Amino acid sequence: MKRIFDALLLMVFIAVILVIARWIGDRAYSWMPIQATAEAERVDRIFSFLTSVGTFIFLAIAGTIGYSILIGRAPKGDWSHGHPARSDVRLEILWTAAPTVLVLWLAAQSFSIYQQLDIEGLQPIVHLHLLEEPAAAATVKNTTQLAENIEVIAKQWVWSFRYPNNVISNELHLKVNERTRLNLHSQDVIHGFYVPEFRLKQDMIPNRNIDIVLTPTQIGKYHLRDSQFSGIDFALMVADVYVDSSETYSQWLSQAATRK
Amino acid sequence: MPNPTHHIDESPIRFDRLVQSLPNWLQRFLPIGGGIAHDHHGKGMFGVTVFLLSESLVFLSFFFTYIALRLTHPNWLPPGVKGPELSQFIIFNTVVLLSSSFVIQAAENALKRHKIIKFRWLLALTSGMGIYFLVAQAIEWSNLNFRLTDGLMGGTFYLLTGFHGLHVLAGILLQLLMVSRSFIRGNYNSSHFGVSATTLFWHFVDVIWVVLFSLVYLWRT
Amino acid sequence: MIQVKLIVNGFLKLLPVNKKYMTNNPIQITDDSEDRNSKPDTNWREYFSFSTDHKVIGVQYMVTTFIFFLIGGLLAMIIRGELLTPESDLVDRSLYNGLFTLHGTVMIFLWIIPFNAGLANYLVPLMIGAKDMAFPVLNAIAFWIIPPAGILLLSSFLVQGGPAQAGWWSYPPISLQNPTGYPINGESIWILSVMLLGISSIMGGVNFITTIVWMRAPGMTFFRMPIFVWTVLSAQLLQLICLPSLTGAIVLLFFDLTFGTNFFKPLENGDPIIYQHLFWFYSHPAVYVMALPAFGIFSEILPAFSRNPLFGYRSVAIASFGIGVVSIFVWVHHLFASATPNWMRMLFMVSSMLVGVPTGVKVFAWTATVWNGRLHLFTPMLFALGGVVMFVFGGITGIMLSSVPFDIHVNNTYFVVGHFHYIVHNTITMAIFAAIYFWFPKITGKMYAEGWGKVHFFLTFIGANLTFFPMHPLGLHGMVRRVSSYDPQFQGWNIIASLGGFLLGISTLPFIANMVGSLLLGKKVSDNPWHATGLEWKTSSPPPRENFEEIPVVNEPPYHYNSKAIPEAAVTQE
């Protein structure tokens, strides 16, 4: 009778934490900044999934330990021994195999999401042609033409951007819903290109050609921050990023050209 | 006597049987069970071996850096420089260093058979060969047409040969120390651990040189 | 079975073992150890001297590193003070960069790693039934490197140009920018100090491995060793295998900084990514060097205060090694956002996630150990339980970070800072406090004040969560790490984190008072006040000079809290 009751209690416990984990997973989207690129939507999905799984595991273990603390207190001064069981081979196999399967599943989901990010592969390390165009080693699903190719230049502690018509500006302007390639160049130390709303980050190594590709989807103003520590005024290395409609973008670009 | 009956917590691998099937000289380093804290020589040699294995990994990190830089950087050589030459001079130097390993091993064997005079001469000969190696290395350095700061090749070359040379020097000093200690009465009553450690260290120095020599002198672009 | 007994007996007879230990009736040692194995030394002067007694050295390590913990904590207080407001208004930016650089360096290389070495130094010979470590003089030398190396590092605040300011990773090229131009500068001092500490660690590694392999008491097979010894063995092997990589990295860095070479200078054809790989090849396993002994501590304390055997001892022992082995193959996850090709990102994502499996085995084992137990919530147990629960949280954020698409977003943000502080502070430092309280009676022969211990626990537990939990939402929203000023939208969480930090600072006060007060005025304890298993509890508190009246012979598995019998004097006056 007790065994059935215990099994029932366990099932209820698992059901409850499954529900809570699912709910937390849904809430997780609100803990992220707004999604400003197609990539962001993918990243938030994997984040929600990981948060759900993590919540489940945390509640399961913390709950079990908490329960033990609540009902398992020994009377003061009574140091007698507890139960004699030292191990249970089937249980140990279960809790080795199940986590292995779980992490492989997490890895597979992450891999699948990563494939959907337009992250162009970097050159493999053993490659003698460093200054050529990077090989598109990544599986780039969307092979349509790239709209723009903008050069991002990082120097202690200022961002500048060179546009296809050779305009140089301290503002990054991007066309909404267009795939854009950014060539990342650092002129002195390692910097990091990071816009939280884009969910994309890439370290910029001097003397290397590193590209990232993104598709902004939300018009607005964002901030580009240096994410790789780069010295005294590292915290001040911020630039404005504008995702514009096609017309606004062209307008800005021509105005910037004349201003030169 | 400790009870060896199998228990749920016991090892899934029977270490004792495994160790007994190994050659004797290796078993010396791999004790089983407990209760052998008194084998000071074995304990000491184990410690020195572990240390030398770890030290080799420092050289491995230098070798890794050398290989990675050389493979990925087309401007490896500074302009107008061809790099270290595989000359007869260098080959002879290598032969001297590698043969000295046999000499020091013979020295240790002599000591084990209580032939102290022979031991001293052989150990002194080893130091002499080591000193020759260092002097020859210095001569090679002075004849090179590139410096430490001349590109990636210059930097890695002097770094690798320099640190190796420091270890050769340390080995020579250890040998000279062993020679002088051999004059102390009753020095080897308990064990000749110091000599064994010095010998092993010298073999390690040689192994590092073999790898270094292959990477630096034998690897032609 | 009798054949095995004969063979083992025969083999052991070949070794130069003191035959007295081989009989069923171990006789009293009658040589001059009678004098050496004197009553515990209460002479305080020994603790300032070059003692070769592992117990003295262990205490020297633990007290010295605790002082560095307080210094590192002080640096953190200033950092949290700066971060109360979005502007850089407390210290100038250059000093701020030096503060977080030294905070990280001090906490890792002068607090956790050497404290663990000290605790292991004290406990391992006792736990395996040995008289001392394998190489006692080497042991003392390894300790005495620590204070000068630490003072050297801190002295860099006084040199022109200030301390190293490139973060505790010291990435080139930023770490090679030497504004003063002098060869003696903050960065070169940093490199020398870390080099010295590395030498101390290697000495310790050689000593611990040799001790554990060679000096176990008769009958103490590997699978009868306490888990703490397993974790020390695993951690020290990691040190020996991986620390050389860091040595190589900082030697090359030093050459670039001081002698004009170009190994890591990208504008001179060098490659800073090589530094990153060499650095992290050590520094990832380093976190397991820090965490494994903490896992060992939990494995000792939870059984004792649940009165249950450690569940699945054999799996936990093997997992201790498994974690060590896998941890050697995950380092690139620190480089996911760096110049890492796609295939490498994916490969190391899988390996990084797999390290969660043996870790999970341990967590489940601990949970099963306290399940159905008879719990005693003394201070060590509270710290252990709190540490385990917070570790589950930190471990989960770690698995999340292994997922490359997610990591790309939060890499180098406060999310990572929150994650690793949940490990190094909320797990490992909690385990350290648990260990101090647990073995305090053994080390000093006195009992600490339990009430104040509980106060310390609650202040620490609350402070730990208040300080480091907010860092997760901060990172998700894009607050980058190592910044002295930030966007005003981040201020709310930063205030909470800073208040938590100040609470943590205050929480050390009852601890220090408890330690000093109990040392001077605490009640004397018996050999085994916790009724725990383990050889260290079978000798006096504190142990005599050579640890045991006679070397024990072991014929029981560890954690034998499983007979229904009540241990002698179980119902004691509490």
XYZ file of C-alpha atoms in Angstrom, chain A residues 6 28 30-34 42-44 46-48 50-89 91-115 117 119-125 130 136-139 156-157 186-208 210 223 225-236 238, chain C residues 93-94 97 100-101 165-167 169 171-174 177 266-273 276-277 304-316 336-346 349-350 353-354 356-357 360-378 385 388-390 392-393 396 399-413 415 473 475-487 489-490 529-531 557-567 569-572 574:
262
model
C 4.982 6.534 -2.735
C 12.329 32.804 -20.447
C 10.837 37.793 -21.589
C 14.234 37.726 -19.941
C 15.954 38.448 -23.198
C 16.166 41.803 -24.994
C 13.924 42.293 -27.994
C 16.426 31.026 -33.076
C 18.714 31.740 -30.149
C 15.795 32.539 -27.874
C 17.240 27.238 -27.656
C 17.488 29.408 -24.542
C 13.896 28.651 -23.618
C 17.613 24.879 -22.076
C 15.905 26.835 -19.322
C 13.013 24.360 -19.218
C 15.307 21.378 -18.958
C 17.456 23.129 -16.378
C 14.476 24.089 -14.270
C 13.233 20.528 -14.257
C 16.568 19.164 -13.087
C 17.032 21.854 -10.472
C 13.567 21.405 -8.981
C 13.926 17.627 -8.984
C 17.177 17.669 -7.041
C 16.501 20.665 -4.815
C 13.053 19.295 -4.108
C 14.399 15.911 -3.105
C 17.071 17.410 -0.905
C 14.607 19.890 0.586
C 12.172 17.118 1.344
C 14.929 15.112 3.039
C 15.838 18.104 5.169
C 12.229 18.577 6.185
C 11.328 15.039 7.170
C 14.692 13.387 7.795
C 15.937 15.111 10.932
C 17.439 12.847 13.541
C 16.584 13.436 17.189
C 19.176 15.502 18.968
C 22.091 13.392 20.134
C 20.985 10.288 18.281
C 23.888 9.293 16.061
C 22.582 5.889 15.088
C 22.999 4.830 11.511
C 20.508 5.216 8.727
C 19.631 2.712 6.034
C 22.208 0.121 5.028
C 21.948 0.458 1.243
C 25.276 1.333 -0.353
C 24.294 1.321 -4.005
C 21.710 0.207 -6.504
C 23.274 -0.761 -9.773
C 19.565 3.140 -10.510
C 23.182 4.103 -11.140
C 23.016 2.870 -14.708
C 19.814 4.846 -15.170
C 21.294 8.023 -13.863
C 24.364 7.671 -16.008
C 22.585 6.702 -19.206
C 19.725 9.183 -18.933
C 21.921 12.276 -18.521
C 24.119 11.080 -21.382
C 21.099 10.805 -23.634
C 19.857 14.152 -22.352
C 23.060 16.066 -23.046
C 23.379 14.489 -26.477
C 19.843 15.632 -27.168
C 20.704 19.149 -25.963
C 23.759 19.087 -28.206
C 21.704 17.965 -31.178
C 19.139 20.729 -30.636
C 21.917 23.287 -30.264
C 23.596 22.018 -33.409
C 20.365 22.326 -35.318
C 19.834 25.904 -34.148
C 23.447 26.761 -34.886
C 22.989 25.589 -38.470
C 22.492 31.003 -37.750
C 27.596 32.260 -39.017
C 30.160 31.875 -41.711
C 32.844 29.444 -40.731
C 36.202 30.856 -39.891
C 39.213 29.543 -41.732
C 40.545 26.341 -40.256
C 43.717 26.952 -38.297
C 44.924 33.614 -44.515
C 31.869 29.269 -46.463
C 32.409 26.276 -44.246
C 29.135 26.750 -42.441
C 25.946 25.434 -43.880
C 41.059 51.532 -29.064
C 38.383 52.819 -28.199
C 40.694 45.309 -35.524
C 43.619 47.645 -35.778
C 45.325 47.053 -32.489
C 44.138 44.577 -29.835
C 41.387 41.986 -29.761
C 37.938 43.577 -29.627
C 34.496 41.998 -29.662
C 31.546 42.878 -31.877
C 28.389 42.508 -29.818
C 24.837 43.761 -30.153
C 22.635 42.073 -27.535
C 19.434 42.480 -29.537
C 21.099 40.693 -32.462
C 22.275 37.752 -30.282
C 25.477 37.704 -32.278
C 28.997 38.159 -31.041
C 32.375 37.727 -32.623
C 35.846 38.532 -31.381
C 37.878 40.652 -33.765
C 41.500 39.573 -34.092
C 44.004 42.034 -35.605
C 45.493 40.925 -38.912
C 42.665 38.470 -39.558
C 36.612 37.509 -39.869
C 23.953 49.725 -29.158
C 29.452 47.295 -27.455
C 32.993 46.000 -27.295
C 32.717 42.615 -25.603
C 36.382 41.603 -25.410
C 38.306 43.570 -22.803
C 40.517 46.039 -24.603
C 42.022 48.477 -22.128
C 41.350 51.610 -20.153
C 38.308 52.996 -21.952
C 36.925 49.603 -22.864
C 33.581 50.400 -21.220
C 33.232 53.530 -23.332
C 29.985 51.974 -27.725
C 39.262 53.250 -14.949
C 42.851 52.109 -14.955
C 40.965 47.262 -14.465
C 39.318 42.985 -11.281
C 42.544 41.541 -12.683
C 45.312 45.360 -16.061
C 44.490 42.795 -18.692
C 42.196 40.538 -16.684
C 43.609 35.750 -18.484
C 45.336 37.998 -23.227
C 47.834 39.433 -25.669
C 47.960 41.898 -27.367
C 46.303 43.970 -24.617
C 50.762 47.125 -24.039
C 49.386 39.858 -34.554
C 50.661 43.054 -36.163
C 54.160 41.503 -36.249
C 52.937 38.237 -37.735
C 52.409 36.508 -34.395
C 49.317 34.633 -33.272
C 47.430 35.600 -30.088
C 45.067 32.687 -30.568
C 44.383 31.537 -25.853
C 44.616 27.808 -26.500
C 28.570 11.744 8.292
C 25.574 13.970 8.962
C 22.999 11.738 7.290
C 24.357 8.645 9.033
C 24.155 6.870 5.667
C 26.924 5.340 3.610
C 27.847 7.342 0.525
C 25.547 6.031 -2.161
C 27.333 4.380 -5.044
C 30.845 4.874 -3.653
C 32.516 3.039 -6.508
C 30.758 5.092 -9.182
C 31.569 8.284 -7.355
C 33.477 29.911 -28.796
C 33.313 33.594 -29.744
C 36.974 33.819 -30.681
C 38.655 32.759 -33.925
C 37.330 29.231 -33.673
C 36.181 27.333 -36.762
C 32.675 25.899 -36.806
C 33.728 22.283 -36.585
C 35.770 23.019 -33.459
C 32.858 24.820 -31.838
C 30.589 21.843 -32.391
C 30.150 21.731 -27.434
C 29.585 17.998 -27.287
C 28.102 18.849 -22.331
C 29.397 15.350 -21.650
C 27.926 16.974 -17.029
C 27.402 13.226 -16.932
C 25.607 14.410 -12.415
C 26.502 10.953 -11.100
C 28.052 12.636 -8.067
C 25.119 14.960 -7.476
C 22.663 12.092 -7.676
C 24.822 10.080 -5.299
C 24.799 12.912 -2.774
C 21.058 13.287 -3.095
C 20.573 9.571 -2.562
C 22.896 9.714 0.435
C 20.780 12.268 2.292
C 17.547 10.562 1.230
C 16.149 8.381 3.990
C 18.839 9.478 6.344
C 18.959 10.679 9.896
C 20.052 14.268 9.340
C 22.005 16.414 11.786
C 21.962 20.017 10.633
C 25.204 21.201 12.149
C 23.740 21.154 1.603
C 25.262 21.233 -3.328
C 21.987 22.986 -4.152
C 23.755 26.080 -5.460
C 23.133 22.282 -9.227
C 22.125 25.790 -10.306
C 22.956 23.923 -15.104
C 25.540 23.222 -19.454
C 23.576 26.096 -20.962
C 26.832 27.872 -21.726
C 28.093 24.802 -23.580
C 25.378 25.354 -26.160
C 27.158 27.390 -28.818
C 24.240 29.459 -30.131
C 23.358 30.510 -26.596
C 26.962 31.102 -25.616
C 27.505 33.415 -28.559
C 24.946 35.739 -26.976
C 26.147 35.617 -23.366
C 29.883 35.017 -23.805
C 31.884 37.734 -22.037
C 28.762 39.055 -20.295
C 25.907 35.713 -17.296
C 19.564 38.599 -16.013
C 24.108 39.056 -18.832
C 20.999 38.057 -20.733
C 20.253 41.728 -21.273
C 23.712 42.286 -22.635
C 25.771 43.801 -19.802
C 29.332 43.051 -20.753
C 31.862 41.998 -18.116
C 34.922 43.930 -16.920
C 33.253 47.303 -17.388
C 33.697 50.137 -14.908
C 30.644 51.977 -16.217
C 27.435 50.686 -17.762
C 24.126 51.566 -19.342
C 19.092 50.243 -17.568
C 21.339 47.791 -15.710
C 32.868 14.264 18.027
C 30.892 13.647 14.837
C 30.933 9.834 15.173
C 35.103 -0.235 3.123
C 34.788 3.518 3.690
C 31.548 5.164 4.906
C 30.408 2.132 6.814
C 27.443 3.972 8.313
C 25.285 1.008 7.636
C 25.094 -1.300 10.549
C 22.009 -0.868 12.622
C 24.258 -0.772 15.664
C 24.474 2.430 17.560
C 28.087 3.619 17.848
C 28.436 6.877 23.277
C 25.936 7.683 20.555
C 23.609 9.503 22.852
C 25.995 12.172 24.004
C 25.252 17.871 22.967
